[in-house]
XYZ file of C-alpha atoms in Angstrom:
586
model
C 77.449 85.365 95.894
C 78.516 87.065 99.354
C 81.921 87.550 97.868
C 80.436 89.353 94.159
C 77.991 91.378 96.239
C 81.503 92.820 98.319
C 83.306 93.717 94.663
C 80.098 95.465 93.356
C 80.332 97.315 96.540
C 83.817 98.224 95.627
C 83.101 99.594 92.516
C 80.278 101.891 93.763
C 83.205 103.129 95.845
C 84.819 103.918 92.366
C 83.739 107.081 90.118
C 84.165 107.148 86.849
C 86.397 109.470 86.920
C 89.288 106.952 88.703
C 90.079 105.779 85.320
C 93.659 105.226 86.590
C 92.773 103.801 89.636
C 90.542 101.505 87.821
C 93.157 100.593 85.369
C 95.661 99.658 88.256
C 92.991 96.780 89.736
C 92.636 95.749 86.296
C 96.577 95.054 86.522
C 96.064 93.962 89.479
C 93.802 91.316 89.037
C 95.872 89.793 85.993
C 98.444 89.320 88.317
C 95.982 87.617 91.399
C 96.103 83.386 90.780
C 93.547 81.854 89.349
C 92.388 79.988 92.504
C 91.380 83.167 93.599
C 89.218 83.912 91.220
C 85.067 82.924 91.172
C 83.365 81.059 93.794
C 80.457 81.133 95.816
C 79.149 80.556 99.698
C 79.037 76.780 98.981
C 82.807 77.207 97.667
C 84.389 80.198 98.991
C 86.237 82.680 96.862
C 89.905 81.076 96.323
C 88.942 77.237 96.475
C 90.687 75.714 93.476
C 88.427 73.636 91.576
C 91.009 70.674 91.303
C 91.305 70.955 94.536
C 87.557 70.393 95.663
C 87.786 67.346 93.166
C 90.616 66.002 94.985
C 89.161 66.630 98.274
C 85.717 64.991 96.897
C 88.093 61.808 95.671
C 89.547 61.924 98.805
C 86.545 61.435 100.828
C 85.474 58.893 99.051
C 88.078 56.866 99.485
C 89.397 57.722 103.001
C 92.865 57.311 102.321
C 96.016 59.399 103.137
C 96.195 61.487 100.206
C 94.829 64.303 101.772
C 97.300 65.123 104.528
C 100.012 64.803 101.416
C 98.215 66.694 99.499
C 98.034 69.478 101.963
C 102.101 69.572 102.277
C 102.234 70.304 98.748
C 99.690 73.025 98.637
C 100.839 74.897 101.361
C 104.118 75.924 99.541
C 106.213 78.890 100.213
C 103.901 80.733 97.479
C 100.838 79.814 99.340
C 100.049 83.435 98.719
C 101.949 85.308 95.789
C 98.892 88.500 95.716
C 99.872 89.327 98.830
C 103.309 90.058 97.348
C 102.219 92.628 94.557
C 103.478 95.945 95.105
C 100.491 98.341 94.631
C 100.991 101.825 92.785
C 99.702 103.755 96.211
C 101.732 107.270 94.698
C 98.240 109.243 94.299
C 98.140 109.050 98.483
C 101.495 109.899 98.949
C 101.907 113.657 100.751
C 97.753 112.969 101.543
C 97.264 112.753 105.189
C 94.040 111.627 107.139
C 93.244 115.323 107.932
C 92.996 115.795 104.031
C 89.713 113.571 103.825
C 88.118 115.833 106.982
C 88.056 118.800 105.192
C 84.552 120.592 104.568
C 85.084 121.029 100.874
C 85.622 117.054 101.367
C 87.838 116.096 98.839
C 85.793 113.220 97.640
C 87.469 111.671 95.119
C 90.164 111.147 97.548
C 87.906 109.912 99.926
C 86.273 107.136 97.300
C 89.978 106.195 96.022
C 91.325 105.761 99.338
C 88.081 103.592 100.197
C 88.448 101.939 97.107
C 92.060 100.545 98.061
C 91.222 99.264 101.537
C 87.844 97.499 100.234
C 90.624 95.540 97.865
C 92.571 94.676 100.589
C 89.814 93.519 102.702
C 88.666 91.807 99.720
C 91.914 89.864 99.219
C 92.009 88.696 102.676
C 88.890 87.419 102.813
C 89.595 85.525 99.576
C 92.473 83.909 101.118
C 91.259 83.390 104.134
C 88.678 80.709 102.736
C 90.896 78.876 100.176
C 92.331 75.659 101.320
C 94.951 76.675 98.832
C 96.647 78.839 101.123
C 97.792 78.885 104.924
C 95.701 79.156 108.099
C 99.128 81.453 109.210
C 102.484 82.616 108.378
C 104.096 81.589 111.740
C 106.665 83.968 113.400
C 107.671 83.717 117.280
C 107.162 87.138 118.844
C 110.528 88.470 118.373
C 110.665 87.469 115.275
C 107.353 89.521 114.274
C 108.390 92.525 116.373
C 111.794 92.991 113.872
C 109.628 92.126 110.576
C 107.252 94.933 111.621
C 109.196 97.299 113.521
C 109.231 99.547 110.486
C 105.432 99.912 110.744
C 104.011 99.231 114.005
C 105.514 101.521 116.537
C 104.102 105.262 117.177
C 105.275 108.545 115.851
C 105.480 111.833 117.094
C 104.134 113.092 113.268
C 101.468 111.295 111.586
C 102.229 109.114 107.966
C 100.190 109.714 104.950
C 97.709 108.055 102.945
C 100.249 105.924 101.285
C 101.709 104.714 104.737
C 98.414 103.985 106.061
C 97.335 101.665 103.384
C 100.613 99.825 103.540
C 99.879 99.416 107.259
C 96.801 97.775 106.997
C 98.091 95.407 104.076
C 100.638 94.460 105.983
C 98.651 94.128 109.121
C 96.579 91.210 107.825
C 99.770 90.041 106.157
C 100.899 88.651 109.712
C 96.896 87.876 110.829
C 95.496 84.641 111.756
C 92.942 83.289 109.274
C 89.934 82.686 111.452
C 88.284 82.232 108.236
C 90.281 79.630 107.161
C 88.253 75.958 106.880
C 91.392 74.150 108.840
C 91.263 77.494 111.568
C 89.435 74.755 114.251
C 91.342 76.711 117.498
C 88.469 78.309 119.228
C 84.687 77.981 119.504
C 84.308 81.250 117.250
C 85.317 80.473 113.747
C 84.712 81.088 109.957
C 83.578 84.585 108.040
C 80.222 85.922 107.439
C 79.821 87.639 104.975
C 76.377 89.499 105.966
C 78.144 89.775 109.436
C 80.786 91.878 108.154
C 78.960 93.552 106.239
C 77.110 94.924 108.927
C 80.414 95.042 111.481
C 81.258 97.230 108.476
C 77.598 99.509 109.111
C 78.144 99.381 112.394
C 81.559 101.129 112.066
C 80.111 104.138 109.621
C 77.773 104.312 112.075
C 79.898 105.019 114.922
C 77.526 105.214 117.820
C 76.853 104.415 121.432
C 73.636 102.246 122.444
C 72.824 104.018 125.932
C 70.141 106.088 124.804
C 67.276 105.894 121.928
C 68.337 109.574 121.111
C 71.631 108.611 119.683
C 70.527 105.001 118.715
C 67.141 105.209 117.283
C 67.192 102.206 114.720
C 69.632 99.973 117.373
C 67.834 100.461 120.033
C 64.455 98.961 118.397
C 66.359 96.253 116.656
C 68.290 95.280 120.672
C 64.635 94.945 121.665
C 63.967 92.793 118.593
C 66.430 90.550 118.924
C 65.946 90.191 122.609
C 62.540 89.094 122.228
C 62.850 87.083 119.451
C 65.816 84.668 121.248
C 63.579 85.262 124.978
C 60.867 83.781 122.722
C 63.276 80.357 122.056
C 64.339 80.620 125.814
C 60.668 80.424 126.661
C 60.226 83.630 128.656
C 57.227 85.648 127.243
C 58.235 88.889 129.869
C 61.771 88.422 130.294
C 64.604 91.189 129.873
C 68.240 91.217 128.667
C 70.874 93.426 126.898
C 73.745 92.548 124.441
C 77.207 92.783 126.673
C 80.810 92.597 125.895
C 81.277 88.510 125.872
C 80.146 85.731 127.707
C 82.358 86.053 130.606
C 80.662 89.775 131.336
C 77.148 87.844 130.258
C 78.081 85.119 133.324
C 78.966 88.221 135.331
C 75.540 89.959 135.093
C 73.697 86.741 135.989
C 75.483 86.220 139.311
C 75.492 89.991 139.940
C 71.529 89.766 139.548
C 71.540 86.597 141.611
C 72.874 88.452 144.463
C 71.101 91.425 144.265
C 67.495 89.086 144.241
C 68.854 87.924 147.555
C 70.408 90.859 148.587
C 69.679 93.887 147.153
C 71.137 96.025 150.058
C 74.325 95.375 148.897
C 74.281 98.535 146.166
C 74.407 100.955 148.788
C 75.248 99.331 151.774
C 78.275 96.845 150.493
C 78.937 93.573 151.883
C 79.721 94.079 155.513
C 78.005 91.960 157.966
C 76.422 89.568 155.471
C 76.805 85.592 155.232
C 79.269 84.010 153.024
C 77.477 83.134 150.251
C 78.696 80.553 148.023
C 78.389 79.418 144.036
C 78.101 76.027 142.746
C 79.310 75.207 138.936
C 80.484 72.310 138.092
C 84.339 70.852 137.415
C 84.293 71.449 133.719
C 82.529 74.779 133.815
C 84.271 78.344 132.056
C 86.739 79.949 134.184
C 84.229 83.454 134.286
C 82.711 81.658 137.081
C 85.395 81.979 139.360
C 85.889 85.519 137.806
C 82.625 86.895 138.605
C 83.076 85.908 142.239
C 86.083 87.544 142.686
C 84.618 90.671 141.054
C 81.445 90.962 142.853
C 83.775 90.176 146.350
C 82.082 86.907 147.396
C 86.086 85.712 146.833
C 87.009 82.608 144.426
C 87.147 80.589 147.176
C 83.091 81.031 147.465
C 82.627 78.704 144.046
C 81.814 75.188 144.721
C 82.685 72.905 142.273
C 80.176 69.797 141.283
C 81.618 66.493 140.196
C 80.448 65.638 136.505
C 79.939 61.889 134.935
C 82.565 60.966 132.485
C 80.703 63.394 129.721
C 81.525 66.533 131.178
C 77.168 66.650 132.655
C 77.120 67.643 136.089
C 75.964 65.171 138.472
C 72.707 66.292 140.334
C 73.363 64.454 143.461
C 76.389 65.718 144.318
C 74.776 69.202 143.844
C 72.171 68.275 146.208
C 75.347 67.066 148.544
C 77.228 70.333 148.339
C 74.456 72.397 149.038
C 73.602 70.577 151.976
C 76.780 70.643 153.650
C 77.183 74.948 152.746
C 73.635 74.982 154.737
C 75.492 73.046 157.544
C 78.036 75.365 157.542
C 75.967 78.200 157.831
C 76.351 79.497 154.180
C 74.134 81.087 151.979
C 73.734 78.929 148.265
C 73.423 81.890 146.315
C 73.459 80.477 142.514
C 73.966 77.274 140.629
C 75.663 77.351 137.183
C 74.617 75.006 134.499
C 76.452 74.984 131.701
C 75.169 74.017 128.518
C 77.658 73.556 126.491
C 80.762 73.049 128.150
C 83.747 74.511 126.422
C 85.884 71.574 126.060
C 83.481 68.589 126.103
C 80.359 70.169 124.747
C 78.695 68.669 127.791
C 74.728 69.928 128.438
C 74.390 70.021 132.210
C 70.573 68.246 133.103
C 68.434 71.451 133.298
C 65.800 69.735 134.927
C 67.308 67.817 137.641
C 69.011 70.715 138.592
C 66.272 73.361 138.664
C 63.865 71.050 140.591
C 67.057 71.327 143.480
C 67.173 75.366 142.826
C 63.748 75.475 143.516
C 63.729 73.153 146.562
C 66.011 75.447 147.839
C 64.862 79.088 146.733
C 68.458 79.403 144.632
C 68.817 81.490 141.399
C 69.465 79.170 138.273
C 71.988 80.832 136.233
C 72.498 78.791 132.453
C 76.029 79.583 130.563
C 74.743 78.582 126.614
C 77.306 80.905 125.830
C 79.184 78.156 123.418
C 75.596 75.931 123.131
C 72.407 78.287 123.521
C 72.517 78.386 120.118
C 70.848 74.914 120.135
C 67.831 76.229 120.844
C 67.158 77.206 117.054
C 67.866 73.403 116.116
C 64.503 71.451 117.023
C 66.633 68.565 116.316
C 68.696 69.210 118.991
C 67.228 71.719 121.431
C 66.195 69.124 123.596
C 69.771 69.288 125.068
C 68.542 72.378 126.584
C 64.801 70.290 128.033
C 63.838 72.290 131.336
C 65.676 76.177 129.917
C 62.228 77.875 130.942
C 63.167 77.130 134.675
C 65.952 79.135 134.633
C 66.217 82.708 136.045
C 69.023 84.077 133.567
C 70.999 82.789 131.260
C 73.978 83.734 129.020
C 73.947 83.272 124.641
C 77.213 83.680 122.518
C 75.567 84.149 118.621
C 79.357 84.783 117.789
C 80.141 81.282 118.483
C 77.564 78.647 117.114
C 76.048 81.567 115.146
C 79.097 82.372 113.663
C 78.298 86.332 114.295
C 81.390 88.199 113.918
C 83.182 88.740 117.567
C 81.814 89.848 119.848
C 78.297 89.185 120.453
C 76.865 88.096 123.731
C 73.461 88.542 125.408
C 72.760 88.239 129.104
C 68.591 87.050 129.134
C 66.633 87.799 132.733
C 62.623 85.826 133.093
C 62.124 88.462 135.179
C 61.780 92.070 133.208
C 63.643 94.870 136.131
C 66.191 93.327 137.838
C 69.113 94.687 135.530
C 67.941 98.175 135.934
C 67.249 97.729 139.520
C 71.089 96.430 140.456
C 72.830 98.862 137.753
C 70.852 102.044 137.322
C 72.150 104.975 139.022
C 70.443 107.726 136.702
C 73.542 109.975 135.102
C 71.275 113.385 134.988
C 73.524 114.228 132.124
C 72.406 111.031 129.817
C 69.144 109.817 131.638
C 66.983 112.546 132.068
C 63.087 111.634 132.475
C 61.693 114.809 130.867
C 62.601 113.906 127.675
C 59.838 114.287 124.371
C 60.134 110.203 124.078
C 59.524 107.113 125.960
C 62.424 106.701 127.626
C 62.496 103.373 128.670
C 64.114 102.908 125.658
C 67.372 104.356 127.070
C 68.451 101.108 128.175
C 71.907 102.287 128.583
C 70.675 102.257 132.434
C 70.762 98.901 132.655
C 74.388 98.478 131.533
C 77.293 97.885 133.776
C 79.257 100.101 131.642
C 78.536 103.263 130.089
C 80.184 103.392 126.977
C 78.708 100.310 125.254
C 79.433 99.317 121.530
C 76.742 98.284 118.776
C 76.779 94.515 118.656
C 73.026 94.220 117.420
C 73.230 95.220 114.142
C 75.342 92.405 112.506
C 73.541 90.136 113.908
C 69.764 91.577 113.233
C 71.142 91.539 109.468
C 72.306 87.959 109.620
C 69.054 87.245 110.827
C 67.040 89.091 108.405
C 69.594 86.985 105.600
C 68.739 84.193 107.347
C 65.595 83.846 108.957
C 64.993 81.087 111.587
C 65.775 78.488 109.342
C 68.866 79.467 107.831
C 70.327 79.217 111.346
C 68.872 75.995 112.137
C 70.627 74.499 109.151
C 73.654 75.811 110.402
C 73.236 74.410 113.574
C 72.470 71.199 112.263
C 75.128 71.426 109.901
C 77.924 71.798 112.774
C 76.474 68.932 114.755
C 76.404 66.557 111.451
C 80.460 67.141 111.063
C 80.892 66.491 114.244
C 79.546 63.108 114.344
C 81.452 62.326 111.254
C 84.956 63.379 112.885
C 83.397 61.162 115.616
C 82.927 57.864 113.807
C 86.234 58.562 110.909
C 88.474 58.757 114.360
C 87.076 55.549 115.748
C 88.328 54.188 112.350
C 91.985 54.974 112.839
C 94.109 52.944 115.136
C 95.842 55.760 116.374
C 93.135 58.174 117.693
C 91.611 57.474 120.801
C 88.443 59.701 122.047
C 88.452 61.438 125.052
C 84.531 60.548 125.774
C 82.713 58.218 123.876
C 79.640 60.210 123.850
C 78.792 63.846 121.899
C 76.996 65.918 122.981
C 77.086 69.897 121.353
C 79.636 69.779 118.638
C 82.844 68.788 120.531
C 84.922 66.105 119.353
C 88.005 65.475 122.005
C 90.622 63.307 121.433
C 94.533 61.734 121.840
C 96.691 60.582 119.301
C 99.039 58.157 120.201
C 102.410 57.752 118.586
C 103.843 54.002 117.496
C 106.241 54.614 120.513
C 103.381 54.953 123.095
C 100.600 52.203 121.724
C 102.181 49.761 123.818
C 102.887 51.352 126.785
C 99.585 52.203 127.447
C 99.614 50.458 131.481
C 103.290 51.937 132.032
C 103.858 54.519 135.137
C 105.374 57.144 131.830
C 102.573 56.843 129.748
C 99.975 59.986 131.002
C 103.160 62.014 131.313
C 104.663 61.036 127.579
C 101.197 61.006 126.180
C 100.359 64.938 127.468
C 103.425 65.628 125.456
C 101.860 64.427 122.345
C 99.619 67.553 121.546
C 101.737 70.271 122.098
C 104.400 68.889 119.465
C 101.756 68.518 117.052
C 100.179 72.056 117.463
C 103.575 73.185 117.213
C 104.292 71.286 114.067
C 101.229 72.684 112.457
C 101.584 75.750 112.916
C 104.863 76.452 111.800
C 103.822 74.564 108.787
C 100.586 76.650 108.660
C 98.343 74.165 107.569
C 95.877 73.840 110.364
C 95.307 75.029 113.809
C 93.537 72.689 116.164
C 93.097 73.406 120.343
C 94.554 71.079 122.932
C 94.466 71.431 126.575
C 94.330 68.984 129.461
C 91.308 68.879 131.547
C 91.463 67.796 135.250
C 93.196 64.496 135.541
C 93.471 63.941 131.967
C 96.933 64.802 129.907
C 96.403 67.283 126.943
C 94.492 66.229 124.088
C 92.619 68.184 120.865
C 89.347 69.467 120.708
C 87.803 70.527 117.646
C 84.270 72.185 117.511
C 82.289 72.899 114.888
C 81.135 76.375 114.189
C 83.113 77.261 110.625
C 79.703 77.763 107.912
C 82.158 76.825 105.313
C 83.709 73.708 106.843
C 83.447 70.015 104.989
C 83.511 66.919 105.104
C 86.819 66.666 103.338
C 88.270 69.160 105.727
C 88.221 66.971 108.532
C 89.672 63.988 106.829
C 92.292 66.484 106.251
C 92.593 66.882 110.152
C 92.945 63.450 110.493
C 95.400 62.628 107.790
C 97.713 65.878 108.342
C 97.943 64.706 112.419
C 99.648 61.485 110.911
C 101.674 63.214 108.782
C 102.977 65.523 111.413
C 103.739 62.682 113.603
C 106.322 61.124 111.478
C 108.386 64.680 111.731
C 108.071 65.644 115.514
């Protein structure tokens, strides 16, 4: 339905007086495949309808047909539209200054609209067939000659013509994030209603640090906030939407150490205490970012030692803060992640807030990858205790599946952000305005400049409502466990940790050569060369993309999280089956 509602859109872009125009995507579309034609959101615009059948068969049976079948479908034709040459001669001698005009030149303006929309249209169609590739693979400078011609920077400007090709040709070369086998990061998939308002937001065009130039944003930031402050459990809280989790993580240290020590905006850092951060082993990088940034120096975070799930361990928290008080340090925050990026781990909210509070410390929670829980009330007692903490970070664009980016940093305490960030620009924040201008919350910002993130989101939600997302959540956390039990099945996988938590599934596979060297001095060194083939072999092939890393002691192995509305059941059999077919050619 998403996709339809996008192609009526298109032809309200159309007047009726683009007969020609009209007749060339008439010629057009005789010439698109027919497994990119019809569809729906159960079965995205593309999917053949053989294809699902096989893929239902397949399940059923759990065989290896399905990585074969994928080698065939991913042919060198995976995607012949892509190679029509449109009839783009109407835009030719039109440059971008010719749709700015005051007598406007509309028709040009609709046309030229009218193009792109198709293009968007067609990559979004391929993008969710399992027809076609997640990628067209091409080392760097490979892709820098193939699009020399059209991506370096003139002294004149190209015309209409040029600047349609450019954008074709563009997603020619993209990733498919949208792709069902795309399984590389924790943000996946397409929505539609997302883009859709990503789109609004663009037309749009405007900055969220004041109510006078974001009247209808600014209301719907304050909806939002409260409505996911309500699922935190903070009736009075505060928060703002910020670019990414990593900033998010940022502002909840930066308000840590301004609760303790709020001196330090005008008087800096001289002559204070080394204060120190505690986060444990498997927590994100931004952690040791943030420190660096706000000058307390990486060396300041304190790691925690986890159990073998990726949960940190609340007695060596209460160790590590004990010997920092020895020391004479100051325990200025504890990070709990919930939702660990590679593991999925929850960290044990409650254990670990009874310890903050023992000790007067600001509880900062990173749910950037699994706050999202929280609308599950199957599974939002991973997050038991979330009302003890003082901030706490919340990706929607990963879980969600909100279009990148969309992060909110959440306060229980309504004041602190404007207290550590306002400095009151007389040329933006003036108090003698004609409205209530607490709703400039620009103010509260680190940055000035800040983009619209809210609206997408708002939209999904209003498409959605509370339970929409819940069945997404639970959705994600369903294919996970059955990735979970099909690769204790094969004799070849082995998981990484027995136990899921969020929608992480981490695990080796282990060649014929390696099974039986399992106790050998070779065999962590031979084994963390495993995953790196593989993810090689895919994606030259273009058939799936899949993330591998190593993780303290252990050599590299996949993880695949679930976040992709469109994935199925069938799709990760394909995983499965396509990893064995790989390893007979690396």
């Amino acid at each position: 339905m998403a996709f339809e509602l996008f192609q009526k859109i298109r032809e309200r872009c159309r007047s009726d007086s683009l007969e020609r125009i009209l007749t060339l995507d008439h010629q057009r579309s005789s010439t698109v495949p027919q497994n990119l034609k019809g569809g729906s959101s159960q079965h995205p615009k593309g999917d053949d309808p053989q294809q699902h059948k096989e893929d239902h068969s397949h399940h059923q049976k759990r065989n290896n047909a399905a990585g074969e079948e994928g080698g065939k479908l991913l042919s060198s034709k995976y995607c012949p539209n892509t190679d029509v040459t449109p009839d783009w001669a109407e835009f030719e001698g039109c440059f971008a200054l010719d749709m700015m005009t005051v007598d406007g030149k509309t028709k040009l303006k609709r046309s030229f609209f009218a193009e792109l929309l198709d293009i968007l249209l067609q990559h979004v169609s391929v993008s969710e067939s399992r027809t076609h590739k997640v990628l067209d693979f091409h080392h760097p400078h490979q892709l820098q000659e193939m699009m020399g011609h059209c991506i370096e920077l003139d002294e004149n400007g190209r015309d209409l013509e040029q600047i349609l090709s450019d954008c074709k040709e563009t997603l020619k070369y993209c990733i498919r994030t949208g792709h069902p086998r795309f399984l590389n990061q924790l943000s996946t998939g397409m929505d539609m209603i997302g883009i859709a308002g990503e789109w609004l937001t663009a037309v749009a065009n405007t900055n969220m640090f004041t109510y006078e130039v974001a009247p209808v944003f600014t209301l719907m930031e304050e909806v939002l906030l409260r409505k996911m402050l309500s699922f935190v459990g903070w009736k009075d809280g505060d928060g703002i939407f910020a670019p990414g989790g990593a900033i998010s993580n940022l502002y909840g240290m930066l308000a840590a150490r301004h609760t303790r020590f709020p001196d330090i905006k005008t008087k800096g850092l001289v002559g204070l205490p080394h204060m120190v951060v505690f986060t444990s082993s498997h927590s994100h990088f931004s952690m040791k970012k943030s420190a660096s940034l706000l000058g307390l120096g990486t060396e300041a975070v304190v790691y925690v030692d986890c159990d073998c799930n990726g949960r940190m361990l609340p007695e060596d928290l209460m160790r590590r803060i004990d010997l920092a008080l020895a020391k004479g340090e100051v325990p200025l925050m504890v990070n709990a992640t919930c939702g660990t990026t590679v593991f999925g781990a929850f960290d044990p909210i409650i254990d670990i807030a009874t310890i903050c509070k023992t000790h007067n410390i600001w509880l900062h929670v990173d749910g950037a990858w699994g706050g999202s829980v929280l609308l599950s009330e199957r599974h939002r007692h991973l997050l038991a205790g979330i009302s003890s903490a003082n901030s706490m970070t919340w990706n929607p664009h990963k879980m969600m599946g909100a279009p990148l980016q969309c992060s909110a940093i959440l306060l229980r305490q309504k004041g602190i952000l404007h207290d550590v960030n306002a400095l009151g620009a007389s040329y933006l924040y003036q108090n003698d305005k004609h409205y209530d201008v607490t709703y400039d919350t620009g103010d509260k910002a680190i940055q000035c400049g800040r983009h619209n993130d809210v609206f997408k989101l708002w939209l999904m939600w209003r498409a959605k409502g509370d339970m929409g997302f819940e069945s997404q959540i639970d959705k994600n956390f369903r294919l996970a466990r059955y990735l979970l039990n099909r690769i204790r099945e094969r004799p070849n996988f082995k998981l990484v940790n027995n136990e899921m938590q969020g929608p992480n599934v981490c695990f080796w596979y282990i060649p014929e050569s390696l099974a039986c060297e399992e106790d050998t001095d070779r065999y962590q060194v031979e084994l963390g060369k495993v995953a790196p083939k593989l993810k090689a072999a895919m994606m030259e092939k273009g058939s799936m993309m899949l993330a591998y890393q190593p993780l303290l002691d252990l050599p590299n192995f996949f993880r695949v999280a679930i976040s992709n509305p469109v994935l199925q059941e069938s799709d990760l059999d394909f995983v499965i089956n396509e990893l064995e077919l790989l390893a007979k050619i690396i």
